[in-house]
């Protein structure tokens, strides 16, 4: 009995060790490798590739995607080993990217589509007000692409604070354009400069 009590007391005294959050540097694949792996998977479903002898498939796919056989083979090997885990880690990075911001408590959905080489991050939240939408979408875009190296596009959807079934704003922005947004200048340039970097912008009338 005394031994059990001692063990229990020791367990309570030990600090609770939580797993460290994922970081971009921890990913086992680069964005290029992940994209090549997904492209390879997609190519294998092509009827023309399926008709080829197995030994000819990788060289043909590499040529099609304008890469070397060596690079494609390495990407495929990494993908088969770590690809799905990398996809899950990248989604976690997308979710944690907005922690500590004013938007965090108003998030409705954060997800990452990693089914193809062009990875899309989807972020939906409730607007603080109509006046802050431009600033918020710019903040989301820059935070996501900084934290998630796989994301090629960020799709944003902003909902009304009174009726969260009503969409006030939706748009998308590519990685290269999102990288042009400087977080410390969003307040000054969100509506005059940065919002022009978004595509397919729709606002509620």
PDB file of N, CA and C in Angstrom, residues 24-59:
ATOM      1  N   UNK A  24       7.511  24.587 -39.033  1.00  0.00           N
ATOM      2  CA  UNK A  24       7.783  24.383 -40.456  1.00  0.00           C
ATOM      3  C   UNK A  24       9.104  23.652 -40.662  1.00  0.00           C
ATOM      4  N   UNK A  25      10.090  23.959 -39.812  1.00  0.00           N
ATOM      5  CA  UNK A  25      11.409  23.340 -39.946  1.00  0.00           C
ATOM      6  C   UNK A  25      11.384  21.849 -39.637  1.00  0.00           C
ATOM      7  N   UNK A  26      10.333  21.391 -38.967  1.00  0.00           N
ATOM      8  CA  UNK A  26      10.244  19.980 -38.587  1.00  0.00           C
ATOM      9  C   UNK A  26       9.697  19.101 -39.706  1.00  0.00           C
ATOM     10  N   UNK A  27       9.148  19.688 -40.749  1.00  0.00           N
ATOM     11  CA  UNK A  27       8.547  18.902 -41.815  1.00  0.00           C
ATOM     12  C   UNK A  27       9.604  18.073 -42.533  1.00  0.00           C
ATOM     13  N   UNK A  28       9.262  16.820 -42.776  1.00  0.00           N
ATOM     14  CA  UNK A  28      10.217  15.889 -43.393  1.00  0.00           C
ATOM     15  C   UNK A  28      10.342  16.082 -44.900  1.00  0.00           C
ATOM     16  N   UNK A  29       9.503  16.923 -45.483  1.00  0.00           N
ATOM     17  CA  UNK A  29       9.538  17.174 -46.922  1.00  0.00           C
ATOM     18  C   UNK A  29       9.447  18.675 -47.182  1.00  0.00           C
ATOM     19  N   UNK A  30      10.118  19.110 -48.246  1.00  0.00           N
ATOM     20  CA  UNK A  30       9.957  20.490 -48.677  1.00  0.00           C
ATOM     21  C   UNK A  30       8.666  20.604 -49.487  1.00  0.00           C
ATOM     22  N   UNK A  31       8.242  21.835 -49.742  1.00  0.00           N
ATOM     23  CA  UNK A  31       7.046  22.050 -50.552  1.00  0.00           C
ATOM     24  C   UNK A  31       7.232  21.470 -51.951  1.00  0.00           C
ATOM     25  N   UNK A  32       8.437  21.609 -52.503  1.00  0.00           N
ATOM     26  CA  UNK A  32       8.710  21.076 -53.834  1.00  0.00           C
ATOM     27  C   UNK A  32       8.598  19.553 -53.842  1.00  0.00           C
ATOM     28  N   UNK A  33       9.167  18.912 -52.836  1.00  0.00           N
ATOM     29  CA  UNK A  33       9.114  17.446 -52.749  1.00  0.00           C
ATOM     30  C   UNK A  33       7.685  16.960 -52.585  1.00  0.00           C
ATOM     31  N   UNK A  34       6.930  17.658 -51.736  1.00  0.00           N
ATOM     32  CA  UNK A  34       5.538  17.271 -51.516  1.00  0.00           C
ATOM     33  C   UNK A  34       4.746  17.403 -52.811  1.00  0.00           C
ATOM     34  N   UNK A  35       4.982  18.495 -53.548  1.00  0.00           N
ATOM     35  CA  UNK A  35       4.278  18.710 -54.802  1.00  0.00           C
ATOM     36  C   UNK A  35       4.618  17.660 -55.844  1.00  0.00           C
ATOM     37  N   UNK A  36       5.893  17.313 -55.934  1.00  0.00           N
ATOM     38  CA  UNK A  36       6.304  16.279 -56.883  1.00  0.00           C
ATOM     39  C   UNK A  36       5.680  14.930 -56.544  1.00  0.00           C
ATOM     40  N   UNK A  37       5.629  14.634 -55.266  1.00  0.00           N
ATOM     41  CA  UNK A  37       5.017  13.366 -54.830  1.00  0.00           C
ATOM     42  C   UNK A  37       3.542  13.311 -55.217  1.00  0.00           C
ATOM     43  N   UNK A  38       2.829  14.398 -54.963  1.00  0.00           N
ATOM     44  CA  UNK A  38       1.407  14.432 -55.320  1.00  0.00           C
ATOM     45  C   UNK A  38       1.221  14.396 -56.841  1.00  0.00           C
ATOM     46  N   UNK A  39       2.097  15.077 -57.572  1.00  0.00           N
ATOM     47  CA  UNK A  39       2.015  15.033 -59.037  1.00  0.00           C
ATOM     48  C   UNK A  39       2.248  13.608 -59.540  1.00  0.00           C
ATOM     49  N   UNK A  40       3.188  12.939 -58.938  1.00  0.00           N
ATOM     50  CA  UNK A  40       3.491  11.559 -59.307  1.00  0.00           C
ATOM     51  C   UNK A  40       2.284  10.661 -59.056  1.00  0.00           C
ATOM     52  N   UNK A  41       1.663  10.822 -57.899  1.00  0.00           N
ATOM     53  CA  UNK A  41       0.469  10.035 -57.587  1.00  0.00           C
ATOM     54  C   UNK A  41      -0.638  10.289 -58.603  1.00  0.00           C
ATOM     55  N   UNK A  42      -0.811  11.560 -58.964  1.00  0.00           N
ATOM     56  CA  UNK A  42      -1.838  11.895 -59.942  1.00  0.00           C
ATOM     57  C   UNK A  42      -1.532  11.309 -61.306  1.00  0.00           C
ATOM     58  N   UNK A  43      -0.256  11.350 -61.687  1.00  0.00           N
ATOM     59  CA  UNK A  43       0.147  10.825 -62.986  1.00  0.00           C
ATOM     60  C   UNK A  43      -0.086   9.323 -63.090  1.00  0.00           C
ATOM     61  N   UNK A  44       0.060   8.614 -61.995  1.00  0.00           N
ATOM     62  CA  UNK A  44      -0.129   7.154 -62.004  1.00  0.00           C
ATOM     63  C   UNK A  44      -1.563   6.759 -62.330  1.00  0.00           C
ATOM     64  N   UNK A  45      -2.500   7.684 -62.166  1.00  0.00           N
ATOM     65  CA  UNK A  45      -3.906   7.387 -62.467  1.00  0.00           C
ATOM     66  C   UNK A  45      -4.231   7.639 -63.942  1.00  0.00           C
ATOM     67  N   UNK A  46      -3.280   8.225 -64.673  1.00  0.00           N
ATOM     68  CA  UNK A  46      -3.478   8.521 -66.096  1.00  0.00           C
ATOM     69  C   UNK A  46      -3.424   7.221 -66.899  1.00  0.00           C
ATOM     70  N   UNK A  47      -4.390   7.019 -67.760  1.00  0.00           N
ATOM     71  CA  UNK A  47      -4.473   5.780 -68.547  1.00  0.00           C
ATOM     72  C   UNK A  47      -3.230   5.566 -69.393  1.00  0.00           C
ATOM     73  N   UNK A  48      -2.645   6.653 -69.907  1.00  0.00           N
ATOM     74  CA  UNK A  48      -1.448   6.518 -70.734  1.00  0.00           C
ATOM     75  C   UNK A  48      -0.258   6.020 -69.933  1.00  0.00           C
ATOM     76  N   UNK A  49      -0.162   6.468 -68.697  1.00  0.00           N
ATOM     77  CA  UNK A  49       0.926   6.017 -67.818  1.00  0.00           C
ATOM     78  C   UNK A  49       0.710   4.563 -67.420  1.00  0.00           C
ATOM     79  N   UNK A  50      -0.540   4.227 -67.153  1.00  0.00           N
ATOM     80  CA  UNK A  50      -0.849   2.855 -66.745  1.00  0.00           C
ATOM     81  C   UNK A  50      -0.525   1.830 -67.826  1.00  0.00           C
ATOM     82  N   UNK A  51      -0.542   2.263 -69.080  1.00  0.00           N
ATOM     83  CA  UNK A  51      -0.227   1.355 -70.187  1.00  0.00           C
ATOM     84  C   UNK A  51       1.276   1.121 -70.338  1.00  0.00           C
ATOM     85  N   UNK A  52       2.061   1.987 -69.714  1.00  0.00           N
ATOM     86  CA  UNK A  52       3.519   1.865 -69.822  1.00  0.00           C
ATOM     87  C   UNK A  52       4.046   0.728 -68.956  1.00  0.00           C
ATOM     88  N   UNK A  53       5.146   0.109 -69.360  1.00  0.00           N
ATOM     89  CA  UNK A  53       5.839  -0.830 -68.470  1.00  0.00           C
ATOM     90  C   UNK A  53       6.254  -0.074 -67.202  1.00  0.00           C
ATOM     91  N   UNK A  54       6.231  -0.726 -66.079  1.00  0.00           N
ATOM     92  CA  UNK A  54       6.473  -0.058 -64.800  1.00  0.00           C
ATOM     93  C   UNK A  54       7.804   0.691 -64.782  1.00  0.00           C
ATOM     94  N   UNK A  55       8.839   0.131 -65.400  1.00  0.00           N
ATOM     95  CA  UNK A  55      10.158   0.759 -65.379  1.00  0.00           C
ATOM     96  C   UNK A  55      10.198   2.071 -66.146  1.00  0.00           C
ATOM     97  N   UNK A  56       9.265   2.258 -67.046  1.00  0.00           N
ATOM     98  CA  UNK A  56       9.253   3.479 -67.862  1.00  0.00           C
ATOM     99  C   UNK A  56       8.441   4.611 -67.234  1.00  0.00           C
ATOM    100  N   UNK A  57       7.687   4.296 -66.220  1.00  0.00           N
ATOM    101  CA  UNK A  57       6.756   5.281 -65.676  1.00  0.00           C
ATOM    102  C   UNK A  57       7.457   6.458 -65.002  1.00  0.00           C
ATOM    103  N   UNK A  58       8.366   6.180 -64.103  1.00  0.00           N
ATOM    104  CA  UNK A  58       9.014   7.274 -63.378  1.00  0.00           C
ATOM    105  C   UNK A  58       9.789   8.192 -64.324  1.00  0.00           C
ATOM    106  N   UNK A  59      10.588   7.660 -65.259  1.00  0.00           N
ATOM    107  CA  UNK A  59      11.279   8.553 -66.203  1.00  0.00           C
ATOM    108  C   UNK A  59      10.313   9.410 -67.027  1.00  0.00           C
TER     109      UNK A  59
END
